[in-house]
Amino acid sequence: MPIDVDQNQRREDVAAAAARLIATRGMGAVTFRNLAGALLCSTTSISHYFANRQEILVETYKFVVQRARGRRTRPGADGRAMLASIDHILPLSDEEFDDWVVWLCFWTEALFNPDLAAVQRLYSRQQRGLIEDNLRALGCAPESAHDLSQKIMTTIYGIAVQAVFDPEAWTPDAQRAALHDVMKPLSSLLAAAGGARPEG
């Protein structure tokens, strides 16, 4: 990590390296030594920005969530954009698959780590809230949008976990079909908003 890189960029570089380690070798691979090796720097360079491993893990979780959000569209009144946005919460691409591996590792760790559990709760609620905002933008009543967003999130979690462990059976097409089946109640709203109806 060159000295002219600002502090936020250095922290992001460490988080990105940690995410790669977790996706390929598991949570235990996140050590100062492994990170230094991945970034071709000294462990002191990393400890200058992170006091301990816990801080690195929290920053890594935030980094992966923000990276995932960057692949999605903002809430809007277009039905097709709504479907595309929700689709890309699933592990459809290699990067999305890696993100889910990282999240699953974090969820296990969060069971016994209050700091990570708090971060997980926050981002899970925010994600559900974004879906609810999309549904309201399509014309769903507030209560219906809330209930359906819960069902969609539950479905996404179930599909993603199966896809991570059995990617041959849970291809991107199979994932989309399963998710769109749950979203069939939105068909009329999607059509009215100019979007395609869910398949399946």
PDB file of C-alpha atoms in Angstrom:
ATOM      1  CA  MET A   1       0.000   0.000   0.000  1.00  0.00           C
ATOM      2  CA  PRO A   2       1.787   3.151  -1.186  1.00  0.00           C
ATOM      3  CA  ILE A   3       2.108   6.050   1.209  1.00  0.00           C
ATOM      4  CA  ASP A   4       0.172   8.490  -0.994  1.00  0.00           C
ATOM      5  CA  VAL A   5      -3.095   6.531  -0.727  1.00  0.00           C
ATOM      6  CA  ASP A   6      -5.577   8.191   1.651  1.00  0.00           C
ATOM      7  CA  GLN A   7      -6.781   6.519   4.827  1.00  0.00           C
ATOM      8  CA  ASN A   8     -10.211   5.524   3.499  1.00  0.00           C
ATOM      9  CA  GLN A   9      -8.654   3.903   0.444  1.00  0.00           C
ATOM     10  CA  ARG A  10      -6.177   1.967   2.570  1.00  0.00           C
ATOM     11  CA  ARG A  11      -8.961   0.667   4.807  1.00  0.00           C
ATOM     12  CA  GLU A  12     -10.939  -0.340   1.729  1.00  0.00           C
ATOM     13  CA  ASP A  13      -7.904  -2.141   0.265  1.00  0.00           C
ATOM     14  CA  VAL A  14      -7.538  -4.153   3.470  1.00  0.00           C
ATOM     15  CA  ALA A  15     -11.257  -4.967   3.525  1.00  0.00           C
ATOM     16  CA  ALA A  16     -11.187  -6.078  -0.112  1.00  0.00           C
ATOM     17  CA  ALA A  17      -8.202  -8.327   0.577  1.00  0.00           C
ATOM     18  CA  ALA A  18      -9.915  -9.766   3.643  1.00  0.00           C
ATOM     19  CA  ALA A  19     -13.055 -10.474   1.608  1.00  0.00           C
ATOM     20  CA  ARG A  20     -10.977 -12.402  -0.954  1.00  0.00           C
ATOM     21  CA  LEU A  21      -9.329 -14.423   1.806  1.00  0.00           C
ATOM     22  CA  ILE A  22     -12.682 -15.304   3.366  1.00  0.00           C
ATOM     23  CA  ALA A  23     -14.241 -16.243   0.029  1.00  0.00           C
ATOM     24  CA  THR A  24     -11.394 -18.621  -0.809  1.00  0.00           C
ATOM     25  CA  ARG A  25     -10.102 -19.851   2.562  1.00  0.00           C
ATOM     26  CA  GLY A  26     -12.660 -19.017   5.234  1.00  0.00           C
ATOM     27  CA  MET A  27     -12.822 -16.614   8.154  1.00  0.00           C
ATOM     28  CA  GLY A  28      -9.750 -18.059   9.847  1.00  0.00           C
ATOM     29  CA  ALA A  29      -7.576 -16.867   6.964  1.00  0.00           C
ATOM     30  CA  VAL A  30      -8.038 -13.243   8.016  1.00  0.00           C
ATOM     31  CA  THR A  31      -4.822 -12.536   9.894  1.00  0.00           C
ATOM     32  CA  PHE A  32      -2.500  -9.553   9.810  1.00  0.00           C
ATOM     33  CA  ARG A  33       0.205 -11.721   8.280  1.00  0.00           C
ATOM     34  CA  ASN A  34      -2.018 -13.075   5.494  1.00  0.00           C
ATOM     35  CA  LEU A  35      -3.338  -9.620   4.723  1.00  0.00           C
ATOM     36  CA  ALA A  36       0.175  -8.206   4.591  1.00  0.00           C
ATOM     37  CA  GLY A  37       1.151 -10.943   2.178  1.00  0.00           C
ATOM     38  CA  ALA A  38      -1.869 -10.288  -0.036  1.00  0.00           C
ATOM     39  CA  LEU A  39      -1.227  -6.548  -0.101  1.00  0.00           C
ATOM     40  CA  LEU A  40       2.569  -6.784  -0.339  1.00  0.00           C
ATOM     41  CA  CYS A  41       3.074  -4.625   2.717  1.00  0.00           C
ATOM     42  CA  SER A  42       4.136  -4.998   6.347  1.00  0.00           C
ATOM     43  CA  THR A  43       1.789  -5.970   9.163  1.00  0.00           C
ATOM     44  CA  THR A  44       2.601  -2.600  10.720  1.00  0.00           C
ATOM     45  CA  SER A  45       1.069  -0.880   7.696  1.00  0.00           C
ATOM     46  CA  ILE A  46      -2.202  -2.660   8.435  1.00  0.00           C
ATOM     47  CA  SER A  47      -2.132  -2.182  12.209  1.00  0.00           C
ATOM     48  CA  HIS A  48      -1.721   1.555  11.612  1.00  0.00           C
ATOM     49  CA  TYR A  49      -5.327   1.596  10.348  1.00  0.00           C
ATOM     50  CA  PHE A  50      -6.855  -1.299  12.302  1.00  0.00           C
ATOM     51  CA  ALA A  51      -6.270  -1.859  16.017  1.00  0.00           C
ATOM     52  CA  ASN A  52      -7.252  -5.519  15.874  1.00  0.00           C
ATOM     53  CA  ARG A  53      -8.787  -8.295  13.780  1.00  0.00           C
ATOM     54  CA  GLN A  54     -12.272  -7.434  14.991  1.00  0.00           C
ATOM     55  CA  GLU A  55     -12.088  -3.998  13.369  1.00  0.00           C
ATOM     56  CA  ILE A  56     -10.966  -5.584  10.113  1.00  0.00           C
ATOM     57  CA  LEU A  57     -13.874  -8.013  10.139  1.00  0.00           C
ATOM     58  CA  VAL A  58     -16.448  -5.280  10.737  1.00  0.00           C
ATOM     59  CA  GLU A  59     -14.930  -3.149   7.976  1.00  0.00           C
ATOM     60  CA  THR A  60     -14.896  -6.136   5.633  1.00  0.00           C
ATOM     61  CA  TYR A  61     -18.551  -6.887   6.246  1.00  0.00           C
ATOM     62  CA  LYS A  62     -19.445  -3.261   5.492  1.00  0.00           C
ATOM     63  CA  PHE A  63     -17.283  -3.326   2.357  1.00  0.00           C
ATOM     64  CA  VAL A  64     -18.991  -6.420   0.954  1.00  0.00           C
ATOM     65  CA  VAL A  65     -22.455  -5.003   1.664  1.00  0.00           C
ATOM     66  CA  GLN A  66     -21.601  -1.723  -0.065  1.00  0.00           C
ATOM     67  CA  ARG A  67     -20.130  -3.592  -3.033  1.00  0.00           C
ATOM     68  CA  ALA A  68     -23.344  -5.588  -3.353  1.00  0.00           C
ATOM     69  CA  ARG A  69     -25.459  -2.447  -3.151  1.00  0.00           C
ATOM     70  CA  GLY A  70     -23.461  -0.932  -5.973  1.00  0.00           C
ATOM     71  CA  ARG A  71     -24.804  -3.629  -8.290  1.00  0.00           C
ATOM     72  CA  ARG A  72     -28.424  -2.711  -7.625  1.00  0.00           C
ATOM     73  CA  THR A  73     -30.710   0.010  -8.822  1.00  0.00           C
ATOM     74  CA  ARG A  74     -32.321   2.561  -6.547  1.00  0.00           C
ATOM     75  CA  PRO A  75     -36.030   2.299  -5.709  1.00  0.00           C
ATOM     76  CA  GLY A  76     -38.165   3.557  -8.562  1.00  0.00           C
ATOM     77  CA  ALA A  77     -41.419   3.144 -10.398  1.00  0.00           C
ATOM     78  CA  ASP A  78     -40.112   0.868 -13.143  1.00  0.00           C
ATOM     79  CA  GLY A  79     -41.136  -2.762 -12.741  1.00  0.00           C
ATOM     80  CA  ARG A  80     -38.300  -4.177 -14.812  1.00  0.00           C
ATOM     81  CA  ALA A  81     -35.722  -2.264 -12.743  1.00  0.00           C
ATOM     82  CA  MET A  82     -37.393  -3.591  -9.616  1.00  0.00           C
ATOM     83  CA  LEU A  83     -36.927  -7.200 -10.703  1.00  0.00           C
ATOM     84  CA  ALA A  84     -33.367  -6.621 -11.877  1.00  0.00           C
ATOM     85  CA  SER A  85     -32.475  -4.989  -8.588  1.00  0.00           C
ATOM     86  CA  ILE A  86     -33.835  -7.843  -6.497  1.00  0.00           C
ATOM     87  CA  ASP A  87     -32.379 -10.518  -8.793  1.00  0.00           C
ATOM     88  CA  HIS A  88     -28.889  -9.237  -8.104  1.00  0.00           C
ATOM     89  CA  ILE A  89     -29.177  -9.875  -4.395  1.00  0.00           C
ATOM     90  CA  LEU A  90     -28.845 -13.539  -5.380  1.00  0.00           C
ATOM     91  CA  PRO A  91     -25.481 -15.247  -6.089  1.00  0.00           C
ATOM     92  CA  LEU A  92     -25.858 -15.085  -9.865  1.00  0.00           C
ATOM     93  CA  SER A  93     -22.336 -13.991 -10.874  1.00  0.00           C
ATOM     94  CA  ASP A  94     -18.914 -15.017  -9.544  1.00  0.00           C
ATOM     95  CA  GLU A  95     -18.619 -11.827  -7.490  1.00  0.00           C
ATOM     96  CA  GLU A  96     -22.127 -12.227  -6.080  1.00  0.00           C
ATOM     97  CA  PHE A  97     -21.335 -15.852  -5.241  1.00  0.00           C
ATOM     98  CA  ASP A  98     -18.189 -14.784  -3.380  1.00  0.00           C
ATOM     99  CA  ASP A  99     -20.155 -12.158  -1.487  1.00  0.00           C
ATOM    100  CA  TRP A 100     -22.596 -14.787  -0.275  1.00  0.00           C
ATOM    101  CA  VAL A 101     -19.759 -17.060   0.843  1.00  0.00           C
ATOM    102  CA  VAL A 102     -18.390 -14.134   2.845  1.00  0.00           C
ATOM    103  CA  TRP A 103     -21.815 -13.365   4.326  1.00  0.00           C
ATOM    104  CA  LEU A 104     -22.375 -16.977   5.360  1.00  0.00           C
ATOM    105  CA  CYS A 105     -19.003 -17.011   7.088  1.00  0.00           C
ATOM    106  CA  PHE A 106     -19.887 -13.782   8.867  1.00  0.00           C
ATOM    107  CA  TRP A 107     -23.291 -15.044   9.954  1.00  0.00           C
ATOM    108  CA  THR A 108     -21.686 -18.010  11.681  1.00  0.00           C
ATOM    109  CA  GLU A 109     -19.164 -15.752  13.387  1.00  0.00           C
ATOM    110  CA  ALA A 110     -21.912 -13.281  14.332  1.00  0.00           C
ATOM    111  CA  LEU A 111     -23.700 -15.931  16.394  1.00  0.00           C
ATOM    112  CA  PHE A 112     -20.973 -15.497  19.015  1.00  0.00           C
ATOM    113  CA  ASN A 113     -19.823 -11.951  18.250  1.00  0.00           C
ATOM    114  CA  PRO A 114     -22.183  -9.145  19.368  1.00  0.00           C
ATOM    115  CA  ASP A 115     -20.451  -6.494  17.240  1.00  0.00           C
ATOM    116  CA  LEU A 116     -20.803  -8.507  14.053  1.00  0.00           C
ATOM    117  CA  ALA A 117     -24.357  -9.498  14.986  1.00  0.00           C
ATOM    118  CA  ALA A 118     -25.289  -5.822  15.305  1.00  0.00           C
ATOM    119  CA  VAL A 119     -23.843  -5.076  11.857  1.00  0.00           C
ATOM    120  CA  GLN A 120     -25.709  -8.042  10.363  1.00  0.00           C
ATOM    121  CA  ARG A 121     -29.031  -6.942  11.861  1.00  0.00           C
ATOM    122  CA  LEU A 122     -28.551  -3.385  10.627  1.00  0.00           C
ATOM    123  CA  TYR A 123     -27.784  -4.310   7.032  1.00  0.00           C
ATOM    124  CA  SER A 124     -30.449  -7.012   6.869  1.00  0.00           C
ATOM    125  CA  ARG A 125     -33.088  -4.524   7.999  1.00  0.00           C
ATOM    126  CA  GLN A 126     -31.816  -1.910   5.577  1.00  0.00           C
ATOM    127  CA  GLN A 127     -31.959  -4.388   2.692  1.00  0.00           C
ATOM    128  CA  ARG A 128     -35.518  -5.370   3.537  1.00  0.00           C
ATOM    129  CA  GLY A 129     -36.373  -1.684   3.778  1.00  0.00           C
ATOM    130  CA  LEU A 130     -34.983  -1.034   0.286  1.00  0.00           C
ATOM    131  CA  ILE A 131     -37.159  -3.805  -1.123  1.00  0.00           C
ATOM    132  CA  GLU A 132     -40.166  -2.390   0.701  1.00  0.00           C
ATOM    133  CA  ASP A 133     -39.435   1.041  -0.803  1.00  0.00           C
ATOM    134  CA  ASN A 134     -39.377  -0.522  -4.270  1.00  0.00           C
ATOM    135  CA  LEU A 135     -42.709  -2.217  -3.652  1.00  0.00           C
ATOM    136  CA  ARG A 136     -44.315   0.983  -2.453  1.00  0.00           C
ATOM    137  CA  ALA A 137     -42.994   2.772  -5.523  1.00  0.00           C
ATOM    138  CA  LEU A 138     -44.835   0.185  -7.631  1.00  0.00           C
ATOM    139  CA  GLY A 139     -48.080   0.950  -5.833  1.00  0.00           C
ATOM    140  CA  CYS A 140     -48.188  -1.621  -3.024  1.00  0.00           C
ATOM    141  CA  ALA A 141     -50.044  -0.521   0.083  1.00  0.00           C
ATOM    142  CA  PRO A 142     -47.668   0.000   3.050  1.00  0.00           C
ATOM    143  CA  GLU A 143     -48.837  -3.117   4.934  1.00  0.00           C
ATOM    144  CA  SER A 144     -48.675  -5.290   1.823  1.00  0.00           C
ATOM    145  CA  ALA A 145     -45.241  -3.916   0.917  1.00  0.00           C
ATOM    146  CA  HIS A 146     -43.947  -4.728   4.395  1.00  0.00           C
ATOM    147  CA  ASP A 147     -45.300  -8.287   4.399  1.00  0.00           C
ATOM    148  CA  LEU A 148     -44.138  -9.051   0.863  1.00  0.00           C
ATOM    149  CA  SER A 149     -40.663  -7.625   1.486  1.00  0.00           C
ATOM    150  CA  GLN A 150     -40.313 -10.033   4.427  1.00  0.00           C
ATOM    151  CA  LYS A 151     -41.307 -12.969   2.212  1.00  0.00           C
ATOM    152  CA  ILE A 152     -38.917 -11.888  -0.528  1.00  0.00           C
ATOM    153  CA  MET A 153     -35.995 -11.581   1.911  1.00  0.00           C
ATOM    154  CA  THR A 154     -36.752 -14.997   3.410  1.00  0.00           C
ATOM    155  CA  THR A 155     -36.893 -16.490  -0.081  1.00  0.00           C
ATOM    156  CA  ILE A 156     -33.640 -14.822  -1.106  1.00  0.00           C
ATOM    157  CA  TYR A 157     -31.825 -16.198   1.939  1.00  0.00           C
ATOM    158  CA  GLY A 158     -33.135 -19.704   1.303  1.00  0.00           C
ATOM    159  CA  ILE A 159     -32.262 -19.695  -2.391  1.00  0.00           C
ATOM    160  CA  ALA A 160     -28.817 -18.193  -1.836  1.00  0.00           C
ATOM    161  CA  VAL A 161     -27.791 -20.703   0.824  1.00  0.00           C
ATOM    162  CA  GLN A 162     -28.796 -23.601  -1.426  1.00  0.00           C
ATOM    163  CA  ALA A 163     -27.045 -22.032  -4.420  1.00  0.00           C
ATOM    164  CA  VAL A 164     -23.784 -21.626  -2.520  1.00  0.00           C
ATOM    165  CA  PHE A 165     -23.755 -25.289  -1.495  1.00  0.00           C
ATOM    166  CA  ASP A 166     -25.240 -26.736  -4.701  1.00  0.00           C
ATOM    167  CA  PRO A 167     -24.480 -24.367  -7.588  1.00  0.00           C
ATOM    168  CA  GLU A 168     -25.027 -27.058 -10.215  1.00  0.00           C
ATOM    169  CA  ALA A 169     -28.664 -27.481  -9.208  1.00  0.00           C
ATOM    170  CA  TRP A 170     -29.242 -23.825  -8.382  1.00  0.00           C
ATOM    171  CA  THR A 171     -28.170 -22.162 -11.594  1.00  0.00           C
ATOM    172  CA  PRO A 172     -28.871 -18.442 -12.116  1.00  0.00           C
ATOM    173  CA  ASP A 173     -32.010 -19.352 -14.107  1.00  0.00           C
ATOM    174  CA  ALA A 174     -33.236 -21.664 -11.343  1.00  0.00           C
ATOM    175  CA  GLN A 175     -32.606 -18.982  -8.742  1.00  0.00           C
ATOM    176  CA  ARG A 176     -34.527 -16.360 -10.704  1.00  0.00           C
ATOM    177  CA  ALA A 177     -37.430 -18.726 -11.344  1.00  0.00           C
ATOM    178  CA  ALA A 178     -37.775 -19.550  -7.651  1.00  0.00           C
ATOM    179  CA  LEU A 179     -37.632 -15.899  -6.623  1.00  0.00           C
ATOM    180  CA  HIS A 180     -40.069 -14.743  -9.310  1.00  0.00           C
ATOM    181  CA  ASP A 181     -42.525 -17.451  -8.269  1.00  0.00           C
ATOM    182  CA  VAL A 182     -42.740 -15.837  -4.838  1.00  0.00           C
ATOM    183  CA  MET A 183     -43.169 -12.456  -6.514  1.00  0.00           C
ATOM    184  CA  LYS A 184     -46.154 -13.514  -8.654  1.00  0.00           C
ATOM    185  CA  PRO A 185     -48.537 -11.353  -6.572  1.00  0.00           C
ATOM    186  CA  LEU A 186     -46.669  -8.390  -8.087  1.00  0.00           C
ATOM    187  CA  SER A 187     -47.544  -9.297 -11.663  1.00  0.00           C
ATOM    188  CA  SER A 188     -50.298  -6.735 -12.127  1.00  0.00           C
ATOM    189  CA  LEU A 189     -48.243  -4.006 -10.491  1.00  0.00           C
ATOM    190  CA  LEU A 190     -45.225  -4.780 -12.656  1.00  0.00           C
ATOM    191  CA  ALA A 191     -47.326  -4.719 -15.791  1.00  0.00           C
ATOM    192  CA  ALA A 192     -48.887  -1.408 -14.833  1.00  0.00           C
ATOM    193  CA  ALA A 193     -45.421   0.029 -14.136  1.00  0.00           C
ATOM    194  CA  GLY A 194     -44.185  -1.014 -17.586  1.00  0.00           C
ATOM    195  CA  GLY A 195     -42.106  -3.988 -16.422  1.00  0.00           C
ATOM    196  CA  ALA A 196     -42.081  -7.599 -17.467  1.00  0.00           C
ATOM    197  CA  ARG A 197     -44.149 -10.088 -15.530  1.00  0.00           C
ATOM    198  CA  PRO A 198     -42.172 -12.566 -13.414  1.00  0.00           C
ATOM    199  CA  GLU A 199     -41.625 -15.849 -15.211  1.00  0.00           C
ATOM    200  CA  GLY A 200     -42.518 -19.235 -13.808  1.00  0.00           C
TER     201      GLY A 200
END
